[in-house]
DNA sequence: GGCACCCTCACGTGGCGTCAGCGTAC
DNA sequence: CGTACGCTGACGCCACGTGAGGGTGC
């Protein structure tokens, strides 16, 4: 006749953190962290001995967090969405805004990475295995190629 | 007749951190941080009052650090290159290894970002402004699309 | 009484930025 | 004597991971 059995019969506040971890495939530490920063507030209570007791909605919440994270949202952004949800509103419009911003940021990131890729490839292509030892450089292969960037207009 | 004038005549340990900051276009805090983690050891001394005094080689070193950073190397990797340099060896072979690794990592990052880009675009394309309120979801638009990813064969 | 589980607190990651509260140079 | 510059902590960021040193449930 412990609180587990009692609460399980009503399906409320039945899960200890380890069970939630197994069911959600998230580390215990992560769940504790999410609770600490307030992401799980409406789904968690404490037992008389201080154990976190989660109700079944925590799993849906963790799924939402995981999914939103893989889509590139930060925990702060996710929190603001969850707060809207907890106030009874639909977080979708704000979510859409965030996702559109992410999409733009991702394009920019891809462009930056591609530029870096090109630059790295160029450096490696003209790499000198035994460069002349100069006192003015640490590794002559790694040098500012801003002037060489205009190369390619030959032929 | 301060140490500035004396050392300037020999061009050694003449620069205070603010001058280095101006000449290198790096924030003072950044230079202090680099010195703290040992990146600048052979180019810095202390005055009797505790001020950092840099010799002129620090500028070459900071340039190398900046350049290596923009190429994607971490400060740890840069440090190991500088340590090779300080032991009189050419850091180029190790640098090349690092850069090749970076190139691979960048390709993987680009692929991951492109996948994310596609997924985000798909989600935004089929976005429902006024979705049905379900109790099982927080925002129905943000849902695991693993099964819906095969959509697109209509019309 | 033993073992799995739970708790909090504190510190680490990278690459700095941002105060706060001092001393120093000119 | 001001003021621009220098110094050393300590804390913040982000999303946790790691480990210590304990208490709880069964």
Short mmCIF file of N, CA and C (backbone and C1' of nucleotides) in Angstrom, two decimals, chain B residues 17-18 29 32 46 50 52, chain D residues 4-10:
data_model
loop_
_atom_site.label_atom_id
_atom_site.label_comp_id
_atom_site.label_asym_id
_atom_site.label_seq_id
_atom_site.Cartn_x
_atom_site.Cartn_y
_atom_site.Cartn_z
N UNK B 17 49.43 44.89 -22.85
CA UNK B 17 48.35 44.10 -23.43
C UNK B 17 47.43 44.95 -24.31
N UNK B 18 47.24 46.21 -23.91
CA UNK B 18 46.37 47.08 -24.69
C UNK B 18 46.93 47.35 -26.07
N UNK B 29 40.64 40.79 -23.28
CA UNK B 29 40.22 39.59 -22.55
C UNK B 29 40.64 38.31 -23.27
N UNK B 32 44.37 37.84 -22.73
CA UNK B 32 44.61 37.33 -21.38
C UNK B 32 44.26 35.85 -21.29
N UNK B 46 56.56 39.38 -17.28
CA UNK B 46 55.83 40.27 -16.40
C UNK B 46 56.74 41.42 -15.96
N UNK B 50 53.60 43.58 -12.27
CA UNK B 50 52.66 42.53 -12.62
C UNK B 50 52.04 42.67 -14.00
N UNK B 52 51.59 42.31 -17.91
CA UNK B 52 52.12 41.45 -18.96
C UNK B 52 52.88 42.30 -19.97
P DA D 4 39.67 58.58 -19.56
"O5'" DA D 4 40.66 57.78 -20.52
"C5'" DA D 4 41.99 58.23 -20.73
"C4'" DA D 4 42.99 57.10 -20.50
"C3'" DA D 4 42.48 55.73 -20.96
"O3'" DA D 4 43.48 55.16 -21.81
"C1'" DA D 4 43.34 55.57 -18.78
P DC D 5 43.12 53.86 -22.67
"O5'" DC D 5 43.82 52.68 -21.84
"C5'" DC D 5 45.22 52.69 -21.70
"C4'" DC D 5 45.63 51.93 -20.47
"C3'" DC D 5 45.30 50.44 -20.49
"O3'" DC D 5 46.42 49.71 -20.96
"C1'" DC D 5 45.12 51.44 -18.31
P DG D 6 46.24 48.15 -21.20
"O5'" DG D 6 46.49 47.52 -19.76
"C5'" DG D 6 47.79 47.47 -19.21
"C4'" DG D 6 47.76 46.98 -17.79
"C3'" DG D 6 47.12 45.60 -17.60
"O3'" DG D 6 48.10 44.58 -17.64
"C1'" DG D 6 46.42 47.15 -15.90
P DC D 7 47.60 43.09 -17.55
"O5'" DC D 7 47.13 42.88 -16.03
"C5'" DC D 7 48.11 42.88 -15.00
"C4'" DC D 7 47.45 42.62 -13.66
"C3'" DC D 7 46.59 41.37 -13.61
"O3'" DC D 7 47.38 40.25 -13.29
"C1'" DC D 7 45.51 43.23 -12.53
P DT D 8 46.78 38.82 -13.54
"O5'" DT D 8 45.79 38.62 -12.30
"C5'" DT D 8 46.29 38.67 -10.98
"C4'" DT D 8 45.14 38.61 -10.00
"C3'" DT D 8 44.38 37.28 -10.03
"O3'" DT D 8 44.27 36.80 -8.70
"C1'" DT D 8 42.87 39.10 -10.30
P DG D 9 43.66 35.36 -8.43
"O5'" DG D 9 42.57 35.15 -9.56
"C5'" DG D 9 41.44 34.41 -9.26
"C4'" DG D 9 40.50 35.12 -8.33
"C3'" DG D 9 39.14 34.45 -8.26
"O3'" DG D 9 38.67 34.38 -6.93
"C1'" DG D 9 38.93 36.65 -9.17
P DA D 10 37.64 33.18 -6.61
"O5'" DA D 10 36.22 33.69 -7.16
"C5'" DA D 10 35.73 34.96 -6.73
"C4'" DA D 10 34.43 35.23 -7.45
"C3'" DA D 10 33.66 33.96 -7.81
"O3'" DA D 10 32.30 34.15 -7.49
"C1'" DA D 10 34.00 35.25 -9.74
#
